[in-house]
Short mmCIF file of C-alpha atoms and ligand atoms in Angstrom, two decimals:
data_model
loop_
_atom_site.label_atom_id
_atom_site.label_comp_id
_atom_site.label_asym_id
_atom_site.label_seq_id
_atom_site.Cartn_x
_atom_site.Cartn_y
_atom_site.Cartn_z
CA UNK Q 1 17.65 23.30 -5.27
CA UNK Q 2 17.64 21.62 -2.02
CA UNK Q 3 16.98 24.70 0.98
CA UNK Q 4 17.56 24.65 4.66
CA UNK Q 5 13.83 25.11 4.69
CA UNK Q 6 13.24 22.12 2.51
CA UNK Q 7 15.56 20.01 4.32
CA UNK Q 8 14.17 20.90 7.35
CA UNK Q 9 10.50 20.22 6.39
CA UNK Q 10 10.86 16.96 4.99
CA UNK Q 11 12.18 16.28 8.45
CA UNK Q 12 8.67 16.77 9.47
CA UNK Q 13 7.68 13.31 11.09
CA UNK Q 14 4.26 13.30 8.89
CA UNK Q 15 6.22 13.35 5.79
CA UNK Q 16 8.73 10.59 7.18
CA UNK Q 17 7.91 6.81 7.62
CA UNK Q 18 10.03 5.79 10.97
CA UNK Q 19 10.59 2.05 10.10
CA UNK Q 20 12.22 2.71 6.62
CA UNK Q 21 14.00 5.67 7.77
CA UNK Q 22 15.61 3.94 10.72
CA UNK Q 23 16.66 1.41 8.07
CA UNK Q 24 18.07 3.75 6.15
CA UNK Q 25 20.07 4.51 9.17
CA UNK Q 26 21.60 1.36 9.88
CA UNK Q 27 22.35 0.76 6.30
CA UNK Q 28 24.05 4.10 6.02
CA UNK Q 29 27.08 3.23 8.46
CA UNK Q 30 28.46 0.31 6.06
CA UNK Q 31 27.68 2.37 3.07
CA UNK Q 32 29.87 5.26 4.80
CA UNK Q 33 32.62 2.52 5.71
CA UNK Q 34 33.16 -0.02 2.72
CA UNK Q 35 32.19 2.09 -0.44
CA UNK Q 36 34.96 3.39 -2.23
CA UNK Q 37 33.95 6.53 -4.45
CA UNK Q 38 37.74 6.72 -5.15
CA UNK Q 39 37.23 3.79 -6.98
CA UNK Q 40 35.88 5.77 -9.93
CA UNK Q 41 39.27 6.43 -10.38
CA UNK Q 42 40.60 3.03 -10.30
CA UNK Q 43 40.55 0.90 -13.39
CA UNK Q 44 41.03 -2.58 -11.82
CA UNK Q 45 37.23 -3.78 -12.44
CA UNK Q 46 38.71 -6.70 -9.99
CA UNK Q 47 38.58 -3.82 -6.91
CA UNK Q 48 35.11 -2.59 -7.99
CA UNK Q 49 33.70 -6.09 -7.99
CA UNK Q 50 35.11 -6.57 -4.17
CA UNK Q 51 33.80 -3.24 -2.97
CA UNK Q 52 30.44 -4.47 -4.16
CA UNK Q 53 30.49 -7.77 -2.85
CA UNK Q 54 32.10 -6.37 0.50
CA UNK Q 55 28.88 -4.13 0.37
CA UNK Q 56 26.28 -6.68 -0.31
CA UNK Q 57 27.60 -9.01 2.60
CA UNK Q 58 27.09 -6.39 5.24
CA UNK Q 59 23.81 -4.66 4.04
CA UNK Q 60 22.49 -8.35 3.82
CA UNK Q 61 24.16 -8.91 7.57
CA UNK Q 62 22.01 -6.26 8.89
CA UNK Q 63 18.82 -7.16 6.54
CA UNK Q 64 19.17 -10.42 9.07
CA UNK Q 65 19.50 -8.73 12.07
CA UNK Q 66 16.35 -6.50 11.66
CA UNK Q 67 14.63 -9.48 9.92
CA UNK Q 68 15.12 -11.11 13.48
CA UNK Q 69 14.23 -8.28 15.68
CA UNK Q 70 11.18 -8.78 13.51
CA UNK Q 71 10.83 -12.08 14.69
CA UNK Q 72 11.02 -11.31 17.94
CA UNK Q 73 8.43 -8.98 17.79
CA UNK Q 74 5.90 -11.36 16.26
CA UNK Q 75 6.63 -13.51 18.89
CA UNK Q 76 5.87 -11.05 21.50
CA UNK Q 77 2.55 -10.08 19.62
CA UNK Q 78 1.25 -13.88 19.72
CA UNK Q 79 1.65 -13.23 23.57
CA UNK Q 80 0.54 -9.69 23.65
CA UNK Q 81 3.50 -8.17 25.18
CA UNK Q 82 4.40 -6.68 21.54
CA UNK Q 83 4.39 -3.44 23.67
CA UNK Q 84 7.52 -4.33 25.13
CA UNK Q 85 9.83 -5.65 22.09
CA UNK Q 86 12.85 -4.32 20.85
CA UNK Q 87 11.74 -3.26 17.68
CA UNK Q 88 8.97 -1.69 19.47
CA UNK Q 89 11.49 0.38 21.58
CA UNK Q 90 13.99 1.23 18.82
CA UNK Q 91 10.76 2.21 16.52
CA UNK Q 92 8.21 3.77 18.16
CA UNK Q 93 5.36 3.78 15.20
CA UNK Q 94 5.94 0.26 14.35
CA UNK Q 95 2.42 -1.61 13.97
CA UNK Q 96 1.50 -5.33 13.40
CA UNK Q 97 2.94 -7.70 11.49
CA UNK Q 98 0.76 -10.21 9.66
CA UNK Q 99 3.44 -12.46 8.25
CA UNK Q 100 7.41 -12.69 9.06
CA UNK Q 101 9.07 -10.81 6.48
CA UNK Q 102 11.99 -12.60 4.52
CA UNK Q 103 14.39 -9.02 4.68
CA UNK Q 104 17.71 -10.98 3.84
CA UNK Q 105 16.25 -12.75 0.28
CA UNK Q 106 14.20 -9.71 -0.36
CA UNK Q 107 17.57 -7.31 -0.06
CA UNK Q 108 19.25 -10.15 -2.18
CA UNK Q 109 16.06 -9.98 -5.06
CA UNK Q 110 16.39 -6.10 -5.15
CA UNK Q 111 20.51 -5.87 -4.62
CA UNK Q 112 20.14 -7.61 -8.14
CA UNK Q 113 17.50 -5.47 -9.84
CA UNK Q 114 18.74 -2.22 -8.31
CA UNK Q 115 22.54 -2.40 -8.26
CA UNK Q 116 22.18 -1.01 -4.45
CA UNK Q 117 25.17 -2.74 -3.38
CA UNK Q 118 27.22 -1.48 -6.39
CA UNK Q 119 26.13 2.29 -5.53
CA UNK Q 120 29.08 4.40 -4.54
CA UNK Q 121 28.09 7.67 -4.07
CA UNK Q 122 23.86 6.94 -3.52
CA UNK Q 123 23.29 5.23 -0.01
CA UNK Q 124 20.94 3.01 0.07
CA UNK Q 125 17.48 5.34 -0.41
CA UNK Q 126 14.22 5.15 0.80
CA UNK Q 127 12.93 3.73 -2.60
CA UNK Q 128 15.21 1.08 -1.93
CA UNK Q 129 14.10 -0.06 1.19
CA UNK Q 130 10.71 0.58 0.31
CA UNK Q 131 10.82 -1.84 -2.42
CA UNK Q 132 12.91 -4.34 -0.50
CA UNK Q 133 9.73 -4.49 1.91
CA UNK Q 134 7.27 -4.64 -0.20
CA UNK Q 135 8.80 -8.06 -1.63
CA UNK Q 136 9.52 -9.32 1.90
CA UNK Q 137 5.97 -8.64 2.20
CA UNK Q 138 5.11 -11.18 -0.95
CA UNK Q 139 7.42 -13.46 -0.08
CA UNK Q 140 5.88 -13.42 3.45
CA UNK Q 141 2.13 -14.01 2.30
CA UNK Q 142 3.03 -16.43 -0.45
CA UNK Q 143 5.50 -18.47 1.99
CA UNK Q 144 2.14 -19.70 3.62
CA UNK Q 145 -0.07 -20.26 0.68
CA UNK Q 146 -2.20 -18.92 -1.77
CA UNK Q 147 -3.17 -15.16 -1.86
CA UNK Q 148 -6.42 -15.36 -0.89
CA UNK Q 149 -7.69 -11.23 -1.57
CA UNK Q 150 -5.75 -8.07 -2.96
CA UNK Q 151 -7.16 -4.98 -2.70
CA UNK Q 152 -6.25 -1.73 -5.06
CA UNK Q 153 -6.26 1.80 -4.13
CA UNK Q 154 -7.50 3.32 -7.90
CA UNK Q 155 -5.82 7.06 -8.40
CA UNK Q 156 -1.81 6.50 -8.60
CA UNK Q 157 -1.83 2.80 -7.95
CA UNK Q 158 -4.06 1.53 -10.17
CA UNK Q 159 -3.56 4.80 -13.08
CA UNK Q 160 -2.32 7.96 -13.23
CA UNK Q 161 -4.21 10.77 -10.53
CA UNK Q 162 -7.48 11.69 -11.61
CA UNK Q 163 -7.32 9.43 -14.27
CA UNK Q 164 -9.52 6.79 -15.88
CA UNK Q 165 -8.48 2.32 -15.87
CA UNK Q 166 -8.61 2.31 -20.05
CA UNK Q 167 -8.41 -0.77 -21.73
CA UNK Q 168 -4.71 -0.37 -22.88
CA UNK Q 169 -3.66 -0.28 -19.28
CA UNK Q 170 -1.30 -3.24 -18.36
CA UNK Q 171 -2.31 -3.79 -14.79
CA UNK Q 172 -5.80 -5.55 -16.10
CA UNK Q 173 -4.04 -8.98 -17.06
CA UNK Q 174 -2.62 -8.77 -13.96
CA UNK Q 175 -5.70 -8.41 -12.05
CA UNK Q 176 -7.23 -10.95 -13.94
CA UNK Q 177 -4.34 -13.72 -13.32
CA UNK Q 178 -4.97 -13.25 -9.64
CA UNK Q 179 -8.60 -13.91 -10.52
CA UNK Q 180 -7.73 -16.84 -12.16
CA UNK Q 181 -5.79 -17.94 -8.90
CA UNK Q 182 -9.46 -17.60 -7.69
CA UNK Q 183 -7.43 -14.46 -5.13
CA UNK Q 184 -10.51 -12.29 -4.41
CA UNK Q 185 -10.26 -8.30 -5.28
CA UNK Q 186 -11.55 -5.80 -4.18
CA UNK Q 187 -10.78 -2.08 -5.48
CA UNK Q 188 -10.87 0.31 -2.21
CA UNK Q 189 -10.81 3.65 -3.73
CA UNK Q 190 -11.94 7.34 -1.71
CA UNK Q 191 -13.64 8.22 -4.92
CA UNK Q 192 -17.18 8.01 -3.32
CA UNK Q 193 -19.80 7.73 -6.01
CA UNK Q 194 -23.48 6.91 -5.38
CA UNK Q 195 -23.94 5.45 -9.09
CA UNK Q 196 -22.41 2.37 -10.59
CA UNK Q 197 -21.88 4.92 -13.87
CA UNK Q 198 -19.65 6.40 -12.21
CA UNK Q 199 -17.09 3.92 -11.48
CA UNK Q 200 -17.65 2.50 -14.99
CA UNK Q 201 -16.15 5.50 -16.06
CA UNK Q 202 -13.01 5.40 -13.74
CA UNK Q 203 -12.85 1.53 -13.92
CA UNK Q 204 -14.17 0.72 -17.22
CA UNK Q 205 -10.98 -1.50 -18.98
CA UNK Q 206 -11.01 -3.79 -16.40
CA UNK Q 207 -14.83 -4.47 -16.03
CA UNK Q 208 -14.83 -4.75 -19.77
CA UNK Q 209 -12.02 -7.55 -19.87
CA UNK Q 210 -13.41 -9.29 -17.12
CA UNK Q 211 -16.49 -9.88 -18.99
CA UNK Q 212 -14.39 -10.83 -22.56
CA UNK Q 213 -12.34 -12.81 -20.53
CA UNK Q 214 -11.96 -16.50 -21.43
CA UNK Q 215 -9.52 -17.73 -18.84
CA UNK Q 216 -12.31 -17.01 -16.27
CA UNK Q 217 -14.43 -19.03 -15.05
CA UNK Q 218 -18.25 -17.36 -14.11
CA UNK Q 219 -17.70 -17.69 -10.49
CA UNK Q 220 -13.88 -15.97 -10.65
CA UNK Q 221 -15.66 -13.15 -12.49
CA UNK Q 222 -17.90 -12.83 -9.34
CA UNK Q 223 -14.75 -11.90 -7.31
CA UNK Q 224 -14.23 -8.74 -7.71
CA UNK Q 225 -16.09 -5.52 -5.62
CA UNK Q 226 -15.61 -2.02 -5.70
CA UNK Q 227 -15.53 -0.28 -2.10
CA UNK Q 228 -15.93 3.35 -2.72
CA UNK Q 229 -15.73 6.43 -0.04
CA UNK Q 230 -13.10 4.59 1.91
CA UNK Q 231 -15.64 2.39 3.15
CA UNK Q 232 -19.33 4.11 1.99
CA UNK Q 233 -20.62 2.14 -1.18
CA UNK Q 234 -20.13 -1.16 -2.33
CA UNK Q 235 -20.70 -2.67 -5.95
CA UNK Q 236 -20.24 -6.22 -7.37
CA UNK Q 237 -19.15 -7.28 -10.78
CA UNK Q 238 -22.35 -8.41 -12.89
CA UNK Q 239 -22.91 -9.05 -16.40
CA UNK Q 240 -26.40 -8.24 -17.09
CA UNK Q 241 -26.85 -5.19 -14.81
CA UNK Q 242 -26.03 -1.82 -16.30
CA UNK Q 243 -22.38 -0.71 -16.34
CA UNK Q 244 -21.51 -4.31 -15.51
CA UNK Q 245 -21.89 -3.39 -11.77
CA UNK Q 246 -24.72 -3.66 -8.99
CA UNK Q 247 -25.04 -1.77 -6.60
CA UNK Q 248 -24.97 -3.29 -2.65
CA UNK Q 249 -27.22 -1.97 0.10
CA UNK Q 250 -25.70 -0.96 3.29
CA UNK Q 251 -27.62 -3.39 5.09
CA UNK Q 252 -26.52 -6.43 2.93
CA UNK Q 253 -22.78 -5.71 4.06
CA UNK Q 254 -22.18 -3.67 6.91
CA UNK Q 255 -20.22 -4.83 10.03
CA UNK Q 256 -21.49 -4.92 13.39
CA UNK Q 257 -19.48 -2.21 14.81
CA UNK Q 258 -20.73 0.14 11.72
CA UNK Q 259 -24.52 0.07 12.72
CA UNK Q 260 -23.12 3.32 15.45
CA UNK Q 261 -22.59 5.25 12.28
CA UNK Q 262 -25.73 7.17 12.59
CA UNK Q 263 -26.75 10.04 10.38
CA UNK Q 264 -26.64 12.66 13.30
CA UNK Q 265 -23.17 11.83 13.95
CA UNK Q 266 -22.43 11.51 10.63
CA UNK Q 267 -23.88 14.89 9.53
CA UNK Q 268 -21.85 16.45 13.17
CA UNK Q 269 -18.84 15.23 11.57
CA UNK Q 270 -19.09 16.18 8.10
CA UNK Q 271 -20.30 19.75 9.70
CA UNK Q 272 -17.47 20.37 11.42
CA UNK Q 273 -15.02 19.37 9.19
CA UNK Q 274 -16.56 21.60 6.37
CA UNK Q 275 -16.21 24.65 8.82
CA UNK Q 276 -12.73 23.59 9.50
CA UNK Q 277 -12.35 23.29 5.78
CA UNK Q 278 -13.66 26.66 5.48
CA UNK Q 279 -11.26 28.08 7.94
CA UNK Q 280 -8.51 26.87 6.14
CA UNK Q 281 -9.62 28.09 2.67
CA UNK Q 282 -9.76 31.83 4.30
CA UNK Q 283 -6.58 31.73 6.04
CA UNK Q 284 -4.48 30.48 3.33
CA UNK Q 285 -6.12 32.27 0.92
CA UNK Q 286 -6.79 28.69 -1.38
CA UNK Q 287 -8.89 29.67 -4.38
CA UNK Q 288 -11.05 26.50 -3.64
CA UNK Q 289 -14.44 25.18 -3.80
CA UNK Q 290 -16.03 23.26 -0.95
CA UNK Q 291 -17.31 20.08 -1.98
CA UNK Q 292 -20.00 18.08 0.62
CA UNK Q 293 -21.46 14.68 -0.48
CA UNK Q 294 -22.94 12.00 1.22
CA UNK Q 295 -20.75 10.54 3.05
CA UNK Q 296 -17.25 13.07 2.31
CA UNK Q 297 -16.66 16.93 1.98
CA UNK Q 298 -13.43 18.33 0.94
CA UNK Q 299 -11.73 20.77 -1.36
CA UNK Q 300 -11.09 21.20 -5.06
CA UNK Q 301 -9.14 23.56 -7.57
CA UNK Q 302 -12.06 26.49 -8.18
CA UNK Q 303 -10.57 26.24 -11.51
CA UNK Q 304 -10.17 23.55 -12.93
CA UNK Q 305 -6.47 22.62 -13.66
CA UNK Q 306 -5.22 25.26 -11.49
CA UNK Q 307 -2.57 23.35 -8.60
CA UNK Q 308 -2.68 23.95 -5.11
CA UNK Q 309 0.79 24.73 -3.24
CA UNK Q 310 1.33 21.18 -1.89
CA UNK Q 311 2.45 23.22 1.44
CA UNK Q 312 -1.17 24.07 1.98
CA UNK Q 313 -2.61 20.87 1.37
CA UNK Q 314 -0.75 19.36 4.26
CA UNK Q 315 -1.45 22.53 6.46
CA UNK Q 316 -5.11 22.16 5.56
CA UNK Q 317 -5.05 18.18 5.75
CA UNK Q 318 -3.18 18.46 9.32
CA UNK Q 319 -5.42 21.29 10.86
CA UNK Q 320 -8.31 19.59 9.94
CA UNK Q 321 -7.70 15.95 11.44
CA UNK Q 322 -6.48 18.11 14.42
CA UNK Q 323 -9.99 19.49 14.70
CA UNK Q 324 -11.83 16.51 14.23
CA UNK Q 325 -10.03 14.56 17.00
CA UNK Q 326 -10.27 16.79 19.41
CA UNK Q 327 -13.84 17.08 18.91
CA UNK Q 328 -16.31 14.99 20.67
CA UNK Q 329 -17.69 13.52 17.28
CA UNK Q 330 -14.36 12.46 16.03
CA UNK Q 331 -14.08 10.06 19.24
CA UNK Q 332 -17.51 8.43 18.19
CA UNK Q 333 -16.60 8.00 14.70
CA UNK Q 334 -14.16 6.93 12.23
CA UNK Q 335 -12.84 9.17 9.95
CA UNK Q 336 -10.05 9.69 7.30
CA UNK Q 337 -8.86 13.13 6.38
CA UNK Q 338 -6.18 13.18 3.34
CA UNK Q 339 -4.68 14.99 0.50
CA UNK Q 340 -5.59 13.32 -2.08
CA UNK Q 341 -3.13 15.63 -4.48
CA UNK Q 342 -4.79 17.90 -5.55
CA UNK Q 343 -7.61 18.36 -3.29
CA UNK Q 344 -8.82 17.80 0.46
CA UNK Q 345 -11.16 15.21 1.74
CA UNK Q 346 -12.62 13.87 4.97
CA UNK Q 347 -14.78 10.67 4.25
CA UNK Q 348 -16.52 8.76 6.85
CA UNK Q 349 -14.82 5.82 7.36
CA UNK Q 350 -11.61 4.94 6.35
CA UNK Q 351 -9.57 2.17 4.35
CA UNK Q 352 -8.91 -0.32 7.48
CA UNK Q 353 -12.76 -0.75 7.46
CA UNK Q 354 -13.11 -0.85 3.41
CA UNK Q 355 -10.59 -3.70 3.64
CA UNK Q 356 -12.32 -5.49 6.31
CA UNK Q 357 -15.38 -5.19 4.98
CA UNK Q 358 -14.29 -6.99 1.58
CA UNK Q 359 -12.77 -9.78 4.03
CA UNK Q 360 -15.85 -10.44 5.34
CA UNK Q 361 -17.94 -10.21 2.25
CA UNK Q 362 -15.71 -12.58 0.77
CA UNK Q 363 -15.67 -14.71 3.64
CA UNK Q 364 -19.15 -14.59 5.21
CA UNK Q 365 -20.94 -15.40 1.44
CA UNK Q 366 -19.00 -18.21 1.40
CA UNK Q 367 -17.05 -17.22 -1.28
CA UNK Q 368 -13.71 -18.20 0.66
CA UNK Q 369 -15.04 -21.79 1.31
CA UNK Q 370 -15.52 -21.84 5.13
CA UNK Q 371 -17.51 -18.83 5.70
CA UNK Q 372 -15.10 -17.55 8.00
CA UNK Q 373 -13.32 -13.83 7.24
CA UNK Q 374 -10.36 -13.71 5.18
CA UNK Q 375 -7.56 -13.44 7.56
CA UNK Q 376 -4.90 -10.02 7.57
CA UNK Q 377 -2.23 -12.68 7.01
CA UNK Q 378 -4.12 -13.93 3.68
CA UNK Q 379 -4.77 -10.01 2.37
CA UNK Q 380 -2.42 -7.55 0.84
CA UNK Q 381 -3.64 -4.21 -0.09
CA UNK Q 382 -1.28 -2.37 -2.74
CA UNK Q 383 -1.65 1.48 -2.39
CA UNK Q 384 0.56 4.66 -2.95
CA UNK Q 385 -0.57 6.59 0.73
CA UNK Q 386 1.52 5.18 3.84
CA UNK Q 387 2.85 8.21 5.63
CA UNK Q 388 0.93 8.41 8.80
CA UNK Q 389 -0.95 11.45 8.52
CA UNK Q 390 -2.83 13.08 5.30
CA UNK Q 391 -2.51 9.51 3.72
CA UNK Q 392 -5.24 6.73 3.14
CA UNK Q 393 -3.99 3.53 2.65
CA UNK Q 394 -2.32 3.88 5.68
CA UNK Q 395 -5.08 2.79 7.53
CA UNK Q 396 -5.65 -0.38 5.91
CA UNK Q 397 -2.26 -1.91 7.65
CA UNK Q 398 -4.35 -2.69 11.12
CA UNK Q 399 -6.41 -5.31 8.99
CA UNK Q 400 -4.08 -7.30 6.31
CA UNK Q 401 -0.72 -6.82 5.11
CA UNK Q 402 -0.02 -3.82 2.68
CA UNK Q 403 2.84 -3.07 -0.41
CA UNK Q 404 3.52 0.40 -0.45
CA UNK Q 405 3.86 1.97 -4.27
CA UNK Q 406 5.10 5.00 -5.88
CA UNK Q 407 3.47 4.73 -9.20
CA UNK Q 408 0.80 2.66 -11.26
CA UNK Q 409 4.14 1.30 -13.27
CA UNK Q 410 5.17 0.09 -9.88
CA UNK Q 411 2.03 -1.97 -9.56
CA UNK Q 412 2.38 -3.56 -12.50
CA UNK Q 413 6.04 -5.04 -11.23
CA UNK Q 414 5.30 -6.05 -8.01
CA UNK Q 415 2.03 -8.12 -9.66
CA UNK Q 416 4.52 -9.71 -12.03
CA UNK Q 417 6.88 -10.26 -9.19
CA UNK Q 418 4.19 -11.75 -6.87
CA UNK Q 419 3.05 -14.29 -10.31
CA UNK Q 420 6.12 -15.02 -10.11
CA UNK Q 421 6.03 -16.49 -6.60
CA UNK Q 422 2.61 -17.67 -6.93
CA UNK Q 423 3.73 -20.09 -9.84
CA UNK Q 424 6.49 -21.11 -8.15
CA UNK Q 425 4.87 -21.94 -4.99
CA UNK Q 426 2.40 -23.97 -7.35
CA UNK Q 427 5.21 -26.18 -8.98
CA UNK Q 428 7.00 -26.20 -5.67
CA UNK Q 429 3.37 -28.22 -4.36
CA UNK Q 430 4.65 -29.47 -1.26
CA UNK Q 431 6.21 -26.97 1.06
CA UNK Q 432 7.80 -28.55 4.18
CA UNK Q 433 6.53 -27.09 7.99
CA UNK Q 434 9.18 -25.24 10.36
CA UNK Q 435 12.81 -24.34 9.13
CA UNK Q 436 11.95 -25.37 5.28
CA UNK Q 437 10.66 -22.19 5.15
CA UNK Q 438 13.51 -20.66 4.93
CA UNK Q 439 15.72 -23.08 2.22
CA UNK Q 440 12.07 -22.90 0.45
CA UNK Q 441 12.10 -19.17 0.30
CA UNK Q 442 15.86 -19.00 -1.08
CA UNK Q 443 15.17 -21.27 -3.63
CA UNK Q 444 12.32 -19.41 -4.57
CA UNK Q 445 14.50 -16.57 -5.32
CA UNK Q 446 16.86 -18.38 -6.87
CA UNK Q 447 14.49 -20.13 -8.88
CA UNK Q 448 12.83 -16.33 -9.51
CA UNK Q 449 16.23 -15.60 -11.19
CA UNK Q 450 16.58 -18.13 -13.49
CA UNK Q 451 12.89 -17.12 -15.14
CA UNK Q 452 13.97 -13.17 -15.27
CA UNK Q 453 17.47 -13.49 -15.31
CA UNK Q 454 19.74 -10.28 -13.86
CA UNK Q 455 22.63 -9.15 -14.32
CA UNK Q 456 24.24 -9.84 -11.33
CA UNK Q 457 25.70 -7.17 -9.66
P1 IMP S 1 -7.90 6.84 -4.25
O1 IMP S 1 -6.46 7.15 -4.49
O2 IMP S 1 -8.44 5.81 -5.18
O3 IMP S 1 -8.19 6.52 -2.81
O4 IMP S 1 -8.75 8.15 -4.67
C1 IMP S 1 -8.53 9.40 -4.09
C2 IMP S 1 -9.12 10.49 -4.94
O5 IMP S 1 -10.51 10.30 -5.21
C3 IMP S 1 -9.08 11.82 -4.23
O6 IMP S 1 -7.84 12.43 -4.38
C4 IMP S 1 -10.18 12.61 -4.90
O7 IMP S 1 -9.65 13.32 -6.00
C5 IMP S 1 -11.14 11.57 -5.44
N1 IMP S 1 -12.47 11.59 -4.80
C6 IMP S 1 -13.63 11.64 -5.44
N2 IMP S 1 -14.65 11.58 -4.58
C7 IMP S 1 -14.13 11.48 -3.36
C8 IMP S 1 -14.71 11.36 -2.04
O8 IMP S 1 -15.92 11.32 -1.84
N3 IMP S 1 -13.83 11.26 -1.03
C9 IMP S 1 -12.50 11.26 -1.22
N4 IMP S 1 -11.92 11.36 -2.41
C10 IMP S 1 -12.73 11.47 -3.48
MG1 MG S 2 -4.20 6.69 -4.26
#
């Protein structure tokens, strides 16, 4: 049952993302004006097919429009001024964009999977929109070549919460196509583990395959890392070392900017978020156990099984950050506090840096060819946590672009979907400069079609 008090707190802006809900918005006003629900009283399929069609013309109109403001806004961020677009005025929260973003094809791809233009009585959702982005988003990065890295949040992206990567799980051919593309991946999990046993355990069918493989060749199988704790511990694929995984020191990888990240600081932090953790564990009465590692401390079930009330996760999740960045510490040092569920964490670090870091260790060993980085416009990290507070993967959209989804089935689509557009692009070879972008892009999709043909709506 939905209650004012439900209603009301999902209008809480941490649970809301501002771009898809304003979106939502716009799309709402021709939903309200050209669907018919009377029509499911109507037998003339003629009338449905017109409502529909009616539909689809004017969502795709204002896909355009905000596909331009978008484009008006990249321009103003090659100048700097990106402060001052429209977009920027009409959503506040709006962050960089790597690559433009296709909206009008991408509504067009989705208005034929999802029917949303044949909807009567559902608006268009936020699932809807969400999805429509995330293939703008692969048509953006594969409109300008190869994918270069994709990185993988593990729990609900990769398999179910708490879970384990078993053998049987679809996503590893997909992963290991992308290999084959010689695309670099990196899996940028929170689950911070000290031992390579560890993340055999959680990642086991897919360091297995890698190794049976025979589509790869042995330098593809050397593109794959594991960043765990956000950004804490780093392990490389390798075939004779124990668990098929070796372990990275610090010092081999870290970035400039992470050499601050000393262990007083780091111990002030983790301090003060465990007291804050504390805190929160008396005052909502949370039959919890306090959990300090390394390089995280957070809260689980005391019993295991038992669920948390998702109410106090947030509260707890939201008091904490609130702590930590008012606190002198928290200005010296990054940190990610999140509900990861079930449980509470704050790890040092966060998923923007666990990104870049895989950029550069791709990059700077050379394994990108020039030495250089791998550029945001070339990555594409695929996780489940976007809203802007108490989620992860958030974080990693200041370094690369990012494909926000709702379940490890999800994944597994938009992988096939981006295949789809990688072999395409391949046959296509030669993509013209400038305004064949665009005719290049439709024909992609039309092309895309043909291979999975839809119903069309
Ligand atoms: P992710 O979705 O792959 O980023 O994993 C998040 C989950 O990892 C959390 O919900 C925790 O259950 C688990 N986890 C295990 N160790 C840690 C840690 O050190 N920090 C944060 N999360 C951890
Ligand atoms: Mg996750």
């Amino acid at each position: 049952m939905t209650t004012r008090y439900r209603v009301e707190y999902a209008l809480k802006t941490h649970r809301r993302d501002q771009f898809i809900e304003w979106i939502k918005g716009l799309l709402a006003v021709p939903f309200v004006l050209y669907s018919q629900p009377t029509g499911v009283f109507e037998t003339r399929s003629s009338s449905v097919a017109q409502m529909a069609a009616e539909a689809h013309r004017r969502y795709a109109e204002i896909m355009s429009d905000v596909e331009h403001m978008i484009d008006d806004h990249i321009e103003h961020q090659k100048v700097g001024t990106d402060g001052q677009s429209k977009l920027k005025l009409l959503v506040p929260s709006i962050g960089t964009f790597f690559t433009r973003l296709p909206l009008t094809d991408a509504f067009r791809y989705q208005d034929r999977k999802r029917f949303i233009s044949s909807r009567r009585f559902v608006p268009p959702s936020f699932n809807d929109i969400r999805l429509i982005l995330n293939t703008a988003q692969l048509m953006g990065v594969t409109s300008v070549g190869p994918l270069d890295l994709a990185t993988f949040d593990g729990d609900v992206t990769l398999y179910d919460d708490g879970k384990s990567l078993e053998p049987i799980n679809p996503v590893i051919d997909r992963i290991i196509y992308l290999m084959s593309r010689n695309t670099k991946i990196g899996i940028v999990t929170a689950a911070g583990y000290t031992k390579a046993e560890r993340y055999y355990e959680r990642l086991h069918g897919l360091l297995e395959a890698i190794k049976a493989s025979d589509i790869l060749t042995p330098a593809q199988r050397q593109n794959l890392v594991i960043m765990g704790g956000e950004s804490n511990f780093l392990f490389t694929y390798s075939p004779d070392s124990p668990f098929l995984l070796s372990h990275l020191s610090r010092r081999s990888w870290i970035l400039p900017s992470m050499s601050s990240w000393t262990q007083p600081t780091i111990t002030a932090l983790l301090d003060l978020a465990e007291s804050s953790l504390r805190e929160c564990v008396t005052n909502l009465s949370l039959p919890a156990t306090i959990l300090r590692k390394e390089r995280a401390v957070g809260i689980i079930p005391s019993v295991p099984g038992s669920k948390f009330p998702r109410e106090s996760l947030e509260e707890t999740v939201l008091v904490v950050q609130k702590k930590l960045e008012m606190s002198e510490v928290g200005k010296k040092l990054p940190f990610c506090a999140f509900n990861g569920g079930n449980d509470v964490f704050v790890d040092i670090g966060d998923k923007s840096w666990g990104v870049l870091v895989c950029q550069n260790y791709f990059g700077a060993a050379g394994l990108n060819g020039d030495g250089e980085s791998i550029r945001g416009e070339r990555t594409l990290h695929v996780g489940d946590q976007f809203l802007s507070a108490g989620s992860n993967d958030f974080k990693a959209r200041v370094v690369g672009t990012t494909a926000w989804i709702a379940n490890p089935a999800e994944t597994v689509e938009l992988l096939d979907e981006l295949k789809g557009m990688m072999e395409k692009g391949k046959e296509g070879a030669v993509k013209e400069e400038g305004d064949g972008l665009e005719t290049d892009l439709l024909a992609r999709v039309d092309r895309l079609f043909e291979k999975h043909p839809m119903p069309r709506a």
